[in-house]
Coordinates of C-alpha atoms in Angstrom, one line a residue:
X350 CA -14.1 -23.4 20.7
X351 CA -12.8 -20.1 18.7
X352 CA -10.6 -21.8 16.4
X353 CA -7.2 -20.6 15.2
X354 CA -8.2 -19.1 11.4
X355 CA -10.9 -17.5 13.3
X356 CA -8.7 -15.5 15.6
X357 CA -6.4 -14.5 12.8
X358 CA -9.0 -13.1 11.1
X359 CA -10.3 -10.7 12.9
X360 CA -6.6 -9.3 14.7
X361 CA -5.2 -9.0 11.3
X362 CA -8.3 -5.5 11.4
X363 CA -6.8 -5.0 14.7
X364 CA -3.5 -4.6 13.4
X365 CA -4.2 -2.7 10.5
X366 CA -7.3 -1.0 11.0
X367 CA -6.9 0.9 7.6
X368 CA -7.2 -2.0 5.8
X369 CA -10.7 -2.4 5.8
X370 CA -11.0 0.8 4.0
X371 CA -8.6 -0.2 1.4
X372 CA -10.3 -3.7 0.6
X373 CA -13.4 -1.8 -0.1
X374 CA -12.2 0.4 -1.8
X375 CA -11.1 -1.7 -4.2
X376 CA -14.7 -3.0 -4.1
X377 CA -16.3 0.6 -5.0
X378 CA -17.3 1.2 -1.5
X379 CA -15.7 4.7 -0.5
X380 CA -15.0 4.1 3.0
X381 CA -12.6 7.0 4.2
X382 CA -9.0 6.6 5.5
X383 CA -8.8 6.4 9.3
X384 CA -6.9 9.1 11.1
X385 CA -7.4 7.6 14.4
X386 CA -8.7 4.4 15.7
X387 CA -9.7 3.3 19.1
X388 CA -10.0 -0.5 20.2
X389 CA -13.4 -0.6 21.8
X390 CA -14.5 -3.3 25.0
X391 CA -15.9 -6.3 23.1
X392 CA -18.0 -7.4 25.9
X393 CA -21.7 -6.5 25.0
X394 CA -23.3 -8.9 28.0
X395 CA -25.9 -7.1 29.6
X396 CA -27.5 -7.5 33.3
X397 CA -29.0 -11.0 32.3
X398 CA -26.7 -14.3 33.0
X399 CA -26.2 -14.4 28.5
X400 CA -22.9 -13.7 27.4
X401 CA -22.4 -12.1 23.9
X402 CA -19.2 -10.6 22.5
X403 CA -18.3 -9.6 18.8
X404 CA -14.8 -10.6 17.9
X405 CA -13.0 -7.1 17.4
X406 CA -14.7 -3.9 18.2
X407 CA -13.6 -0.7 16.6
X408 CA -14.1 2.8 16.4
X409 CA -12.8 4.4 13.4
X410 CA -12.8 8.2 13.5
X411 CA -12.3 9.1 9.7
X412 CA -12.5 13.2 10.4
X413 CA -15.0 15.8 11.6
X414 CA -18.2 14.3 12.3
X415 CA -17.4 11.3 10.2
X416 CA -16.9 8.8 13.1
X417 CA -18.5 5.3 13.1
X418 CA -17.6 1.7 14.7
X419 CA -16.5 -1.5 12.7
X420 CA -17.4 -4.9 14.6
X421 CA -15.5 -7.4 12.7
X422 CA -16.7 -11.1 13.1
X423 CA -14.9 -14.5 11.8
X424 CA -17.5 -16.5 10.3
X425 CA -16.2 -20.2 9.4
X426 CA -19.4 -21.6 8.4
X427 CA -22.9 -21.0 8.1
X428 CA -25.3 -20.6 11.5
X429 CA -28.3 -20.2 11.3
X430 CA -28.0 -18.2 14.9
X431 CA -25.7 -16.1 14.3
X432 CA -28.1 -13.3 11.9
X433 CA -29.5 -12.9 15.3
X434 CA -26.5 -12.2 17.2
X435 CA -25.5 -10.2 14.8
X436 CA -29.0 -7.7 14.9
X437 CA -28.7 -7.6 18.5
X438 CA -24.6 -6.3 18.1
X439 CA -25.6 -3.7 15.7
X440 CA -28.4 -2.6 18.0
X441 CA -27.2 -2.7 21.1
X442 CA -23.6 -0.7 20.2
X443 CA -25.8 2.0 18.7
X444 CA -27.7 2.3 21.4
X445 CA -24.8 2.5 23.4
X446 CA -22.0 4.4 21.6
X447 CA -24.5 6.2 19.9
X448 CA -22.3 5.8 16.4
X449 CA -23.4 4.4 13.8
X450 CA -21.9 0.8 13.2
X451 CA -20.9 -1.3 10.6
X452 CA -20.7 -5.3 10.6
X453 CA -17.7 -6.9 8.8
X454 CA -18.0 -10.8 8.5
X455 CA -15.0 -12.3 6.9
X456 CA -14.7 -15.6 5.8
X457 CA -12.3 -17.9 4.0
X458 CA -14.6 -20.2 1.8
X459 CA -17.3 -18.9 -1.1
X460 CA -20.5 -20.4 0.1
X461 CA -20.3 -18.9 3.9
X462 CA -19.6 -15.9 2.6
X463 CA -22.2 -15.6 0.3
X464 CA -24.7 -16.7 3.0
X465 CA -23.2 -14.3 5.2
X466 CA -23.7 -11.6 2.7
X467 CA -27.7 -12.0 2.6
X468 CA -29.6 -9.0 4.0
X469 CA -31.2 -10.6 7.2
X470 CA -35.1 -8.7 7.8
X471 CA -36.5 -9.1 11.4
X472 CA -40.3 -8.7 11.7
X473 CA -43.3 -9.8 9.4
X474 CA -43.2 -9.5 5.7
X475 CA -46.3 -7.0 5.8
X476 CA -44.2 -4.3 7.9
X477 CA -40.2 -5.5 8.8
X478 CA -39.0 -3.5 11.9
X479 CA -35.1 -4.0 11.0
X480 CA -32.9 -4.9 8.1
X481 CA -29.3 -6.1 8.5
X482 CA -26.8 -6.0 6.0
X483 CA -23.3 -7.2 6.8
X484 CA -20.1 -6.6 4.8
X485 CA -18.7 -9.5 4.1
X486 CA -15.0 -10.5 2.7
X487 CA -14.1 -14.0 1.6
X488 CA -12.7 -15.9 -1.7
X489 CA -14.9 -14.1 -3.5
X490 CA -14.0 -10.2 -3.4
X491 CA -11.0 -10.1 -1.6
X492 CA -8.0 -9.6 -4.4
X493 CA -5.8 -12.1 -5.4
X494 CA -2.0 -10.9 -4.9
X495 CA 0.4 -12.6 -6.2
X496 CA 2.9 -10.2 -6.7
X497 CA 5.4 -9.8 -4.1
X498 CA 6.0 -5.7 -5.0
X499 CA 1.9 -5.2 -5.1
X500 CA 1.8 -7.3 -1.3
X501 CA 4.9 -5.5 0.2
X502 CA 3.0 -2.1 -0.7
X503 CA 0.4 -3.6 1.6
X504 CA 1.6 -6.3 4.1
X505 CA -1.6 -6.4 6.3
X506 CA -3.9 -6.4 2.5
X507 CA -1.9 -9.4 1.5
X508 CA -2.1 -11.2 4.7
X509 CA -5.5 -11.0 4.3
X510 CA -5.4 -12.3 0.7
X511 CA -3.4 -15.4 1.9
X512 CA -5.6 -16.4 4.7
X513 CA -8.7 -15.4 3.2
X514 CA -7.8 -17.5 -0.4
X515 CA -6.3 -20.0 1.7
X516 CA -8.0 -23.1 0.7
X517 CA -7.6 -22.1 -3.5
X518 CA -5.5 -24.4 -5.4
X519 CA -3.1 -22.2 -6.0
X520 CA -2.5 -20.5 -2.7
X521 CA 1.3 -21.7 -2.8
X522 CA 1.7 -18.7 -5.2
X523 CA -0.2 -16.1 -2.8
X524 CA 2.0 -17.0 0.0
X525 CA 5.1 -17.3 -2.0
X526 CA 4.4 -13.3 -2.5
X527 CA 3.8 -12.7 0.7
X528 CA 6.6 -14.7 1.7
X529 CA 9.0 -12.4 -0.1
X530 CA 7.5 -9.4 0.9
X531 CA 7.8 -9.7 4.5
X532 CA 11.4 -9.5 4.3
X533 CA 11.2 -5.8 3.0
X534 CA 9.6 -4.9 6.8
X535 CA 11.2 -4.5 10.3
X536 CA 11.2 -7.8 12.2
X537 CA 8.5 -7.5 14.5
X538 CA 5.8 -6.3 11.8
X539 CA 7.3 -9.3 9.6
X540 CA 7.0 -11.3 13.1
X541 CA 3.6 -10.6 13.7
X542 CA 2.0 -11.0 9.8
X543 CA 3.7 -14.2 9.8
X544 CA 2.4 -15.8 13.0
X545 CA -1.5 -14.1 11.8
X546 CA -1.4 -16.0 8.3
X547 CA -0.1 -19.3 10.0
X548 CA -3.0 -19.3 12.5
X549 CA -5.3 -17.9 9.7
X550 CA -4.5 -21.2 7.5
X551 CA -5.2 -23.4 10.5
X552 CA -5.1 -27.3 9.2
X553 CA -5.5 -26.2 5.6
X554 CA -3.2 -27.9 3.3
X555 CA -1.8 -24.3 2.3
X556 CA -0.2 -24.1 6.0
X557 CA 2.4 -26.3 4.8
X558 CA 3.5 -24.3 2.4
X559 CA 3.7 -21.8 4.7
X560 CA 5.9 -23.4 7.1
X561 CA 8.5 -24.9 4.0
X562 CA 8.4 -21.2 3.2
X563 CA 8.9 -19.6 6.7
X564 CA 11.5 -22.3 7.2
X565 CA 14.1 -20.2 4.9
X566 CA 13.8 -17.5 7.1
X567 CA 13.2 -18.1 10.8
X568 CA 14.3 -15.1 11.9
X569 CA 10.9 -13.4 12.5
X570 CA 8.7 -16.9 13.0
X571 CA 7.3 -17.2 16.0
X572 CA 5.5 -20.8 14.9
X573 CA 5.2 -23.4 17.1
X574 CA 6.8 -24.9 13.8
X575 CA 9.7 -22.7 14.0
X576 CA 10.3 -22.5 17.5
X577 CA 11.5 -26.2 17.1
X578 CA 13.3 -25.8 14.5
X579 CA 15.2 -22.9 15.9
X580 CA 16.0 -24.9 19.2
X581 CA 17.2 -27.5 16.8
X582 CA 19.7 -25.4 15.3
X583 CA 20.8 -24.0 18.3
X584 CA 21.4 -27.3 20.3
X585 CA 23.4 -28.2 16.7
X586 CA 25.6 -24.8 17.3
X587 CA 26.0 -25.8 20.9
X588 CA 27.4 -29.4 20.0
X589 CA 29.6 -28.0 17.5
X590 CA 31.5 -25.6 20.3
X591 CA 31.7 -28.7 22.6
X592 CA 33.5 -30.3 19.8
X593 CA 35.5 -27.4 19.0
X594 CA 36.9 -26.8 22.6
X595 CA 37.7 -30.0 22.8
X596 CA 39.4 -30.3 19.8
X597 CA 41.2 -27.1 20.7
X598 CA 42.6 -28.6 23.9
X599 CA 43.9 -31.7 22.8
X600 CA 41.3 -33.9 23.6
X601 CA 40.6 -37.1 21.8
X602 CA 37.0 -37.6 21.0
X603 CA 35.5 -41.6 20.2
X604 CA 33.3 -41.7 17.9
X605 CA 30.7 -42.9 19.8
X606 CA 31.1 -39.7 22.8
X607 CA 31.0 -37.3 19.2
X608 CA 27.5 -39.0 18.0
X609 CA 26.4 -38.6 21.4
X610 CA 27.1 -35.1 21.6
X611 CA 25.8 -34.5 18.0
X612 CA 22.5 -36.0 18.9
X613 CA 21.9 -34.0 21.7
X614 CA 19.2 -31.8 21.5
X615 CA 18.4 -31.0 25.5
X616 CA 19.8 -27.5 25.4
X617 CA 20.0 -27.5 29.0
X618 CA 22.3 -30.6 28.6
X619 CA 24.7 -29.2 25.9
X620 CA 25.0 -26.3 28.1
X621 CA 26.3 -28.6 31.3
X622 CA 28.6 -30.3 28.5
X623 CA 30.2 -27.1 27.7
X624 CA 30.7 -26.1 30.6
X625 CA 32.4 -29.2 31.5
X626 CA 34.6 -29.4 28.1
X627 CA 36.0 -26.7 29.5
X628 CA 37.9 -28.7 32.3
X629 CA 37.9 -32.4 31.8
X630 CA 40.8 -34.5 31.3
X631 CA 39.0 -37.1 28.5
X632 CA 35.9 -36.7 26.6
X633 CA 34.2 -39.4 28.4
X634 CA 34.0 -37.2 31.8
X635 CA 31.4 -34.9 30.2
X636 CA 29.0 -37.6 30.8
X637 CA 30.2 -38.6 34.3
X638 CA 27.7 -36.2 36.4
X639 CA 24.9 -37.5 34.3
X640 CA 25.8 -41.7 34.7
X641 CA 26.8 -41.3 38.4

């Protein structure tokens, strides 16, 4: 089962394609700017019954002649497989395509990633037919940001930092930056970062931290997290103008018909409520649909 940090991963690249260049840059590695970018069919089964797909599929086209594809892969532990999967990816999307491609493995703990990062060789020692070298980003070359004007410069960068560093001790102060800097961005980019570093820190302890966070500002979190805490303030609103209208017509309200009102968090409920607050004669008939 493709876990939840292993989605985000690899949709934070297909967001933000261009990041990928900028983390290696960082890293020496030259890769040029895209100026256009194509999501590719991640489906490389062939004729025989043996399903193989690569997470996120790519191609980046960087200028004249300078084209090549990125196949992006989540790797959340070590698999002694997956080199092999790997080799026949790279070989089978050159044959293909006809581009030259380029594996990206990212992971979020130090010893994967240094496994990943091993050049795999196929065939005997005396003569090997085919090397493989994977790019790989984890804990130990992605940057630290901790600075919340460095990570608003680059929101899908720092996303990656956060998910990436999301099991380091002090990952409360990663996505305390990235925390601020998503409110300098239009909700739905803030919306969709956001819901990408939640999934990315999966059960790791750093998750809550990202929900107290989030919690501030719900406004753009689509967490399953947030959702409910959302609904809860809206069912709170909605009690509060049942209340209201009452009081505004007169209407004596017992404590025990305000506390049942109050803790009322069917929204569909509250909403019958209102309309009946509208009409009835004592407090008590907002209930009398429901008790007869």
């Amino acid at each position: 089962m493709v876990s939840s940090s292993h989605e985000a991963m690899h949709r934070i690249f297909q967001e933000d394609p261009g990041v990928f260049a900028r983390t290696f840059r960082t890293l020496g590695l030259p890769f040029p700017e895209p100026v256009a970018v194509s999501l590719m069919p991640t489906d490389l089964t062939e004729t025989k019954p043996l399903e193989r797909r690569v997470d996120t599929l790519l191609r980046i086209d960087a200028g004249r002649n300078d084209s090549y594809l990125l196949a992006v892969e989540a790797q959340g532990k070590k698999d002694r497989d997956k080199p092999g999967s790997w080799a026949y990816y790279v070989a089978h999307l050159y044959a293909k395509y006809r581009l030259p491609p380029v594996l990206l493995v990212t992971c979020q703990d130090r010893s994967t990633a240094e496994w990943a990062a091993g050049t795999v060789t196929i065939g005997p020692a005396v003569w090997p037919t085919l090397s493989l070298r994977p790019l790989v980003l984890g804990p130990h070359n992605v940057p630290v940001i901790t600075d919340p004007d460095v990570a608003a410069r680059d929101i899908p960068l720092a996303t990656l930092s956060a998910v990436t560093h999301g099991k380091d001790p002090n990952a409360g102060v990663i996505l305390k930056a990235l925390a601020a800097a998503l409110q300098t961005v239009d909700d739905d980019t803030a919306m969709i970062f956001a819901e990408l570093t939640e999934l990315g820190l999966g059960a790791a302890p750093a998750a809550k931290i990202w929900r107290d966070l989030m919690s501030v500002d719900l406004s753009f979190f689509r967490s399953e997290t947030s959702q409910r805490l959302r609904s809860e303030g809206r069912a709170e609103g909605r009690a509060e103008d049942i209340l209201r209208i009452l009081s505004k017509r007169g209407i004596a309200v017992p404590e025990q018909v305000r506390e049942r009102i109050a803790s009322c968090a069917d929204l569909d409920v509250l909403g019958e409520w209102f309309d009946r607050s509208l009409t009835v004669e004592a407090a008590e008939d907002l209930f009398a649909a429901d008790e007869g």
